[in-house]
Amino acid sequence: MPPSKVVLRFPAAIADKPIIYRLVKDYDLMINILKANINPHKEGMMVLEVTGEKVEDGLDYLRRQGVAVQPLTEEIIRNEERCTHCGACTAICPTGALYFERPSMLVRFDGEACVVCQLCVRACPMKAMEVRF
């Protein structure tokens, strides 16, 4: 079963609770945290890959705890014709999904490693990176 990518948004009231631990312990899920952030108001956002037989049960548990659960349905698309291989996107990509291929020094994009943080969209001077829903 391929991993499910989901976006979790949780309120401040549960930011300090071990919700990911419960997914692993109670639902026997394998979790890969791709991105996580807690803002100054203690509201949180996480992007996860979730694998296991009880994925839906685990996601239902999160919803009962007050966590908003959404499938990661956005994706980043690279317009090859617009890209000049300047590398502005590679410096800010947190997962290494955008990287220089050596020795050619061409920018390459690994969509599977992308967490759709959209930093590359803002960084690209040629507007070669686009968000698709």
CSV table of N, CA and C in Angstrom, one decimal:
chain,number,residue,atom,x,y,z
A,1,MET,N,0.9,-1.2,0.0
A,1,MET,CA,0.0,0.0,0.0
A,1,MET,C,0.9,1.2,0.0
A,2,PRO,N,0.7,2.1,-1.0
A,2,PRO,CA,1.6,3.3,-1.0
A,2,PRO,C,1.2,4.3,0.1
A,3,PRO,N,2.1,5.1,0.5
A,3,PRO,CA,1.8,6.0,1.6
A,3,PRO,C,0.8,7.1,1.2
A,4,SER,N,0.0,7.5,2.1
A,4,SER,CA,-1.0,8.6,1.9
A,4,SER,C,-0.3,9.9,2.4
A,5,LYS,N,-0.3,10.9,1.6
A,5,LYS,CA,0.2,12.2,2.0
A,5,LYS,C,-1.0,13.0,2.5
A,6,VAL,N,-0.9,13.5,3.7
A,6,VAL,CA,-2.0,14.3,4.3
A,6,VAL,C,-1.4,15.6,4.9
A,7,VAL,N,-2.3,16.6,5.0
A,7,VAL,CA,-2.0,17.9,5.7
A,7,VAL,C,-2.8,17.9,6.9
A,8,LEU,N,-2.2,18.1,8.1
A,8,LEU,CA,-2.9,18.2,9.4
A,8,LEU,C,-2.8,19.7,9.8
A,9,ARG,N,-3.9,20.2,10.3
A,9,ARG,CA,-3.9,21.5,10.9
A,9,ARG,C,-4.6,21.4,12.3
A,10,PHE,N,-3.9,21.8,13.3
A,10,PHE,CA,-4.5,21.5,14.6
A,10,PHE,C,-4.4,22.8,15.5
A,11,PRO,N,-5.5,22.9,16.3
A,11,PRO,CA,-5.6,24.1,17.2
A,11,PRO,C,-4.6,24.1,18.3
A,12,ALA,N,-4.4,25.3,18.9
A,12,ALA,CA,-3.5,25.5,20.0
A,12,ALA,C,-3.8,24.5,21.2
A,13,ALA,N,-5.1,24.2,21.4
A,13,ALA,CA,-5.5,23.4,22.6
A,13,ALA,C,-4.8,22.0,22.5
A,14,ILE,N,-4.5,21.5,21.3
A,14,ILE,CA,-3.9,20.2,21.3
A,14,ILE,C,-2.5,20.1,20.8
A,15,ALA,N,-1.9,21.3,20.6
A,15,ALA,CA,-0.5,21.3,20.1
A,15,ALA,C,0.5,20.6,21.0
A,16,ASP,N,0.2,20.5,22.2
A,16,ASP,CA,1.2,19.8,23.1
A,16,ASP,C,0.8,18.3,23.4
A,17,LYS,N,-0.2,17.8,22.7
A,17,LYS,CA,-0.6,16.4,22.9
A,17,LYS,C,0.2,15.5,22.0
A,18,PRO,N,0.4,14.3,22.4
A,18,PRO,CA,1.2,13.3,21.6
A,18,PRO,C,0.3,12.6,20.5
A,19,ILE,N,-0.2,13.4,19.6
A,19,ILE,CA,-1.1,12.8,18.6
A,19,ILE,C,-0.4,11.9,17.6
A,20,ILE,N,0.8,12.2,17.2
A,20,ILE,CA,1.5,11.4,16.3
A,20,ILE,C,2.0,10.0,17.0
A,21,TYR,N,2.3,10.1,18.3
A,21,TYR,CA,2.6,8.9,19.1
A,21,TYR,C,1.4,8.0,19.1
A,22,ARG,N,0.2,8.5,19.2
A,22,ARG,CA,-1.0,7.7,19.3
A,22,ARG,C,-1.2,7.0,17.9
A,23,LEU,N,-0.9,7.7,16.8
A,23,LEU,CA,-1.0,7.0,15.5
A,23,LEU,C,-0.1,5.8,15.4
A,24,VAL,N,1.1,6.0,15.9
A,24,VAL,CA,2.1,4.9,15.8
A,24,VAL,C,1.7,3.8,16.8
A,25,LYS,N,1.4,4.1,18.0
A,25,LYS,CA,1.2,3.1,19.1
A,25,LYS,C,-0.2,2.4,18.9
A,26,ASP,N,-1.2,3.2,18.8
A,26,ASP,CA,-2.6,2.6,18.8
A,26,ASP,C,-3.0,2.1,17.4
A,27,TYR,N,-2.5,2.6,16.3
A,27,TYR,CA,-3.0,2.3,15.0
A,27,TYR,C,-1.9,1.6,14.2
A,28,ASP,N,-0.8,1.4,14.7
A,28,ASP,CA,0.3,0.7,14.1
A,28,ASP,C,0.7,1.3,12.7
A,29,LEU,N,0.7,2.6,12.7
A,29,LEU,CA,1.0,3.3,11.4
A,29,LEU,C,2.4,3.8,11.4
A,30,MET,N,3.0,3.8,10.2
A,30,MET,CA,4.3,4.3,10.0
A,30,MET,C,4.2,5.7,9.5
A,31,ILE,N,4.8,6.7,10.2
A,31,ILE,CA,4.7,8.1,9.9
A,31,ILE,C,6.0,8.7,9.5
A,32,ASN,N,6.0,9.4,8.4
A,32,ASN,CA,7.1,10.2,7.9
A,32,ASN,C,6.7,11.7,7.9
A,33,ILE,N,7.3,12.5,8.8
A,33,ILE,CA,6.9,13.9,8.9
A,33,ILE,C,7.7,14.6,7.8
A,34,LEU,N,7.0,15.2,6.8
A,34,LEU,CA,7.7,15.9,5.7
A,34,LEU,C,7.9,17.3,6.0
A,35,LYS,N,6.9,17.9,6.8
A,35,LYS,CA,7.0,19.3,7.2
A,35,LYS,C,6.2,19.5,8.4
A,36,ALA,N,6.7,20.4,9.3
A,36,ALA,CA,5.9,20.7,10.5
A,36,ALA,C,6.2,22.1,10.9
A,37,ASN,N,5.2,22.8,11.4
A,37,ASN,CA,5.3,24.1,11.9
A,37,ASN,C,4.3,24.4,13.0
A,38,ILE,N,4.7,25.1,14.0
A,38,ILE,CA,3.8,25.6,15.1
A,38,ILE,C,4.0,27.1,15.1
A,39,ASN,N,3.0,27.9,14.9
A,39,ASN,CA,3.1,29.3,14.9
A,39,ASN,C,3.1,29.9,16.3
A,40,PRO,N,3.4,31.2,16.4
A,40,PRO,CA,3.5,31.8,17.8
A,40,PRO,C,2.2,31.6,18.6
A,41,HIS,N,1.0,31.4,17.9
A,41,HIS,CA,-0.2,31.2,18.6
A,41,HIS,C,-0.5,29.8,19.0
A,42,LYS,N,0.6,28.9,18.8
A,42,LYS,CA,0.6,27.5,19.1
A,42,LYS,C,-0.4,26.7,18.2
A,43,GLU,N,-0.8,27.2,17.0
A,43,GLU,CA,-1.5,26.5,16.1
A,43,GLU,C,-0.5,25.7,15.2
A,44,GLY,N,-0.8,24.5,14.8
A,44,GLY,CA,0.1,23.7,14.1
A,44,GLY,C,-0.3,23.2,12.8
A,45,MET,N,0.7,22.9,11.9
A,45,MET,CA,0.4,22.4,10.6
A,45,MET,C,1.5,21.3,10.3
A,46,MET,N,1.1,20.2,9.8
A,46,MET,CA,2.1,19.1,9.5
A,46,MET,C,1.7,18.5,8.1
A,47,VAL,N,2.7,18.1,7.4
A,47,VAL,CA,2.5,17.3,6.2
A,47,VAL,C,3.2,16.0,6.5
A,48,LEU,N,2.4,14.9,6.4
A,48,LEU,CA,2.8,13.6,6.7
A,48,LEU,C,2.6,12.6,5.5
A,49,GLU,N,3.5,11.6,5.5
A,49,GLU,CA,3.2,10.4,4.7
A,49,GLU,C,2.8,9.4,5.8
A,50,VAL,N,1.7,8.7,5.5
A,50,VAL,CA,1.2,7.7,6.5
A,50,VAL,C,1.0,6.4,5.8
A,51,THR,N,1.5,5.4,6.4
A,51,THR,CA,1.5,4.0,5.8
A,51,THR,C,1.0,3.0,6.8
A,52,GLY,N,0.1,2.1,6.5
A,52,GLY,CA,-0.3,1.1,7.4
A,52,GLY,C,-1.7,0.6,7.0
A,53,GLU,N,-2.1,-0.5,7.7
A,53,GLU,CA,-3.4,-1.1,7.4
A,53,GLU,C,-4.6,-0.2,7.9
A,54,LYS,N,-4.3,0.5,9.0
A,54,LYS,CA,-5.4,1.3,9.7
A,54,LYS,C,-5.3,2.8,9.5
A,55,VAL,N,-4.9,3.2,8.3
A,55,VAL,CA,-4.7,4.6,8.0
A,55,VAL,C,-6.0,5.4,8.2
A,56,GLU,N,-7.1,4.9,7.7
A,56,GLU,CA,-8.4,5.6,7.8
A,56,GLU,C,-8.8,5.7,9.3
A,57,ASP,N,-8.6,4.6,10.0
A,57,ASP,CA,-8.9,4.7,11.5
A,57,ASP,C,-8.1,5.7,12.2
A,58,GLY,N,-6.8,5.8,11.8
A,58,GLY,CA,-5.9,6.8,12.5
A,58,GLY,C,-6.4,8.2,12.1
A,59,LEU,N,-6.7,8.4,10.9
A,59,LEU,CA,-7.2,9.7,10.5
A,59,LEU,C,-8.5,10.1,11.1
A,60,ASP,N,-9.4,9.1,11.3
A,60,ASP,CA,-10.6,9.4,12.0
A,60,ASP,C,-10.3,9.8,13.5
A,61,TYR,N,-9.3,9.1,14.1
A,61,TYR,CA,-8.9,9.5,15.5
A,61,TYR,C,-8.5,11.0,15.5
A,62,LEU,N,-7.7,11.4,14.5
A,62,LEU,CA,-7.2,12.8,14.5
A,62,LEU,C,-8.4,13.7,14.4
A,63,ARG,N,-9.4,13.4,13.5
A,63,ARG,CA,-10.5,14.3,13.4
A,63,ARG,C,-11.3,14.4,14.7
A,64,ARG,N,-11.5,13.3,15.4
A,64,ARG,CA,-12.2,13.3,16.7
A,64,ARG,C,-11.4,14.2,17.7
A,65,GLN,N,-10.1,14.3,17.6
A,65,GLN,CA,-9.3,15.1,18.5
A,65,GLN,C,-9.4,16.6,18.1
A,66,GLY,N,-10.0,17.0,17.0
A,66,GLY,CA,-10.1,18.3,16.6
A,66,GLY,C,-9.1,18.7,15.5
A,67,VAL,N,-8.4,17.8,14.9
A,67,VAL,CA,-7.4,18.0,13.9
A,67,VAL,C,-8.1,18.1,12.5
A,68,ALA,N,-7.9,19.1,11.7
A,68,ALA,CA,-8.4,19.1,10.4
A,68,ALA,C,-7.4,18.3,9.5
A,69,VAL,N,-8.0,17.3,8.8
A,69,VAL,CA,-7.2,16.4,8.0
A,69,VAL,C,-7.6,16.6,6.5
A,70,GLN,N,-6.6,16.9,5.7
A,70,GLN,CA,-6.9,17.0,4.3
A,70,GLN,C,-5.8,16.2,3.5
A,71,PRO,N,-6.3,15.6,2.4
A,71,PRO,CA,-5.3,14.9,1.6
A,71,PRO,C,-4.4,16.0,0.9
A,72,LEU,N,-3.2,15.6,0.6
A,72,LEU,CA,-2.3,16.6,-0.1
A,72,LEU,C,-2.6,16.4,-1.6
A,73,THR,N,-3.5,17.3,-2.1
A,73,THR,CA,-3.9,17.3,-3.5
A,73,THR,C,-3.2,18.3,-4.4
A,74,GLU,N,-2.5,19.2,-3.8
A,74,GLU,CA,-1.7,20.1,-4.6
A,74,GLU,C,-0.4,19.5,-5.1
A,75,GLU,N,0.1,19.9,-6.2
A,75,GLU,CA,1.4,19.5,-6.6
A,75,GLU,C,2.1,20.6,-7.3
A,76,ILE,N,3.4,20.6,-7.2
A,76,ILE,CA,4.2,21.6,-7.9
A,76,ILE,C,4.6,21.0,-9.3
A,77,ILE,N,4.5,21.8,-10.3
A,77,ILE,CA,4.8,21.5,-11.6
A,77,ILE,C,5.9,22.4,-12.1
A,78,ARG,N,6.9,21.8,-12.8
A,78,ARG,CA,8.0,22.6,-13.3
A,78,ARG,C,7.9,22.8,-14.8
A,79,ASN,N,7.8,24.0,-15.3
A,79,ASN,CA,7.7,24.3,-16.7
A,79,ASN,C,9.1,24.3,-17.3
A,80,GLU,N,9.5,23.3,-17.9
A,80,GLU,CA,10.8,23.1,-18.5
A,80,GLU,C,11.2,24.2,-19.5
A,81,GLU,N,10.3,24.7,-20.2
A,81,GLU,CA,10.6,25.7,-21.2
A,81,GLU,C,11.0,27.0,-20.6
A,82,ARG,N,10.4,27.3,-19.4
A,82,ARG,CA,10.7,28.6,-18.8
A,82,ARG,C,12.0,28.6,-17.9
A,83,CYS,N,12.3,27.4,-17.5
A,83,CYS,CA,13.5,27.2,-16.5
A,83,CYS,C,14.8,27.6,-17.2
A,84,THR,N,15.6,28.4,-16.6
A,84,THR,CA,16.9,28.8,-17.1
A,84,THR,C,18.0,28.1,-16.3
A,85,HIS,N,17.6,27.3,-15.4
A,85,HIS,CA,18.6,26.5,-14.5
A,85,HIS,C,19.5,27.4,-13.7
A,86,CYS,N,18.9,28.5,-13.2
A,86,CYS,CA,19.6,29.5,-12.4
A,86,CYS,C,19.9,28.9,-11.0
A,87,GLY,N,19.1,28.0,-10.5
A,87,GLY,CA,19.3,27.4,-9.2
A,87,GLY,C,18.7,28.1,-8.0
A,88,ALA,N,18.0,29.2,-8.3
A,88,ALA,CA,17.4,30.0,-7.1
A,88,ALA,C,16.5,29.0,-6.3
A,89,CYS,N,15.8,28.1,-6.9
A,89,CYS,CA,14.9,27.2,-6.2
A,89,CYS,C,15.7,26.1,-5.4
A,90,THR,N,16.8,25.8,-5.9
A,90,THR,CA,17.5,24.7,-5.2
A,90,THR,C,18.0,25.1,-3.8
A,91,ALA,N,18.3,26.4,-3.7
A,91,ALA,CA,18.9,26.9,-2.4
A,91,ALA,C,17.8,26.9,-1.3
A,92,ILE,N,16.6,27.0,-1.6
A,92,ILE,CA,15.5,27.1,-0.6
A,92,ILE,C,14.6,25.9,-0.5
A,93,CYS,N,14.8,24.9,-1.3
A,93,CYS,CA,14.0,23.7,-1.2
A,93,CYS,C,14.3,22.9,0.0
A,94,PRO,N,13.4,22.7,1.0
A,94,PRO,CA,13.7,22.1,2.2
A,94,PRO,C,13.9,20.6,2.1
A,95,THR,N,13.4,19.9,1.1
A,95,THR,CA,13.5,18.5,1.0
A,95,THR,C,14.5,18.0,-0.1
A,96,GLY,N,15.1,18.9,-0.8
A,96,GLY,CA,16.0,18.5,-1.9
A,96,GLY,C,15.3,18.0,-3.1
A,97,ALA,N,14.0,18.3,-3.2
A,97,ALA,CA,13.3,17.9,-4.4
A,97,ALA,C,13.8,18.6,-5.7
A,98,LEU,N,14.3,19.8,-5.5
A,98,LEU,CA,15.0,20.6,-6.5
A,98,LEU,C,16.5,20.6,-6.3
A,99,TYR,N,17.2,20.1,-7.3
A,99,TYR,CA,18.7,20.0,-7.1
A,99,TYR,C,19.4,20.1,-8.4
A,100,PHE,N,20.7,20.4,-8.3
A,100,PHE,CA,21.5,20.4,-9.5
A,100,PHE,C,22.0,19.0,-9.8
A,101,GLU,N,21.9,18.6,-11.0
A,101,GLU,CA,22.4,17.4,-11.5
A,101,GLU,C,23.9,17.7,-12.0
A,102,ARG,N,24.8,16.9,-11.4
A,102,ARG,CA,26.2,17.1,-11.8
A,102,ARG,C,26.6,16.0,-12.8
A,103,PRO,N,27.5,16.3,-13.7
A,103,PRO,CA,28.3,17.5,-13.9
A,103,PRO,C,27.6,18.5,-14.8
A,104,SER,N,26.4,18.2,-15.3
A,104,SER,CA,25.7,19.1,-16.3
A,104,SER,C,25.3,20.4,-15.6
A,105,MET,N,25.1,20.5,-14.3
A,105,MET,CA,24.6,21.6,-13.6
A,105,MET,C,23.2,22.1,-14.0
A,106,LEU,N,22.4,21.1,-14.5
A,106,LEU,CA,21.0,21.4,-14.8
A,106,LEU,C,20.1,21.1,-13.6
A,107,VAL,N,19.1,22.0,-13.4
A,107,VAL,CA,18.2,21.8,-12.3
A,107,VAL,C,17.3,20.7,-12.6
A,108,ARG,N,17.1,19.8,-11.6
A,108,ARG,CA,16.2,18.6,-11.7
A,108,ARG,C,15.2,18.7,-10.6
A,109,PHE,N,14.0,18.1,-10.9
A,109,PHE,CA,12.9,18.2,-9.9
A,109,PHE,C,12.4,16.8,-9.6
A,110,ASP,N,12.4,16.4,-8.4
A,110,ASP,CA,11.9,15.1,-7.9
A,110,ASP,C,10.5,15.3,-7.3
A,111,GLY,N,9.4,15.2,-8.0
A,111,GLY,CA,8.1,15.4,-7.5
A,111,GLY,C,7.7,14.6,-6.3
A,112,GLU,N,8.3,13.4,-6.2
A,112,GLU,CA,7.9,12.5,-5.1
A,112,GLU,C,8.5,13.0,-3.8
A,113,ALA,N,9.6,13.8,-3.8
A,113,ALA,CA,10.2,14.3,-2.6
A,113,ALA,C,9.6,15.7,-2.2
A,114,CYS,N,8.8,16.2,-3.1
A,114,CYS,CA,8.2,17.6,-2.9
A,114,CYS,C,7.1,17.5,-1.8
A,115,VAL,N,7.1,18.5,-0.9
A,115,VAL,CA,6.1,18.6,0.1
A,115,VAL,C,5.2,19.8,-0.2
A,116,VAL,N,5.2,20.4,-1.3
A,116,VAL,CA,4.4,21.5,-1.8
A,116,VAL,C,4.4,22.7,-0.8
A,117,CYS,N,5.6,23.0,-0.3
A,117,CYS,CA,5.8,24.2,0.6
A,117,CYS,C,5.6,25.5,-0.2
A,118,GLN,N,5.8,25.4,-1.5
A,118,GLN,CA,5.7,26.5,-2.4
A,118,GLN,C,6.8,27.6,-2.4
A,119,LEU,N,7.8,27.3,-1.6
A,119,LEU,CA,8.9,28.3,-1.6
A,119,LEU,C,9.6,28.5,-3.0
A,120,CYS,N,9.6,27.4,-3.7
A,120,CYS,CA,10.2,27.5,-5.1
A,120,CYS,C,9.4,28.4,-6.0
A,121,VAL,N,8.1,28.4,-5.8
A,121,VAL,CA,7.2,29.2,-6.7
A,121,VAL,C,7.5,30.7,-6.5
A,122,ARG,N,7.8,31.1,-5.2
A,122,ARG,CA,8.1,32.5,-4.9
A,122,ARG,C,9.5,32.8,-5.3
A,123,ALA,N,10.4,31.9,-5.3
A,123,ALA,CA,11.8,32.1,-5.5
A,123,ALA,C,12.2,32.2,-7.0
A,124,CYS,N,11.5,31.5,-7.8
A,124,CYS,CA,11.8,31.4,-9.2
A,124,CYS,C,11.6,32.7,-10.0
A,125,PRO,N,12.7,33.3,-10.5
A,125,PRO,CA,12.5,34.6,-11.2
A,125,PRO,C,11.9,34.4,-12.6
A,126,MET,N,11.9,33.2,-13.1
A,126,MET,CA,11.3,32.9,-14.4
A,126,MET,C,9.9,32.4,-14.3
A,127,LYS,N,9.4,32.2,-13.1
A,127,LYS,CA,8.0,31.7,-12.9
A,127,LYS,C,7.9,30.3,-13.5
A,128,ALA,N,8.9,29.5,-13.4
A,128,ALA,CA,8.9,28.2,-14.0
A,128,ALA,C,8.2,27.1,-13.1
A,129,MET,N,8.0,27.5,-11.8
A,129,MET,CA,7.4,26.6,-10.9
A,129,MET,C,6.0,27.0,-10.6
A,130,GLU,N,5.0,26.1,-10.7
A,130,GLU,CA,3.6,26.4,-10.6
A,130,GLU,C,2.9,25.4,-9.7
A,131,VAL,N,1.9,25.9,-9.0
A,131,VAL,CA,1.1,25.0,-8.2
A,131,VAL,C,-0.1,24.6,-9.0
A,132,ARG,N,-0.4,23.2,-9.0
A,132,ARG,CA,-1.5,22.7,-9.6
A,132,ARG,C,-2.4,22.0,-8.6
A,133,PHE,N,-3.7,22.3,-8.7
A,133,PHE,CA,-4.6,21.7,-7.7
A,133,PHE,C,-5.4,20.5,-8.4
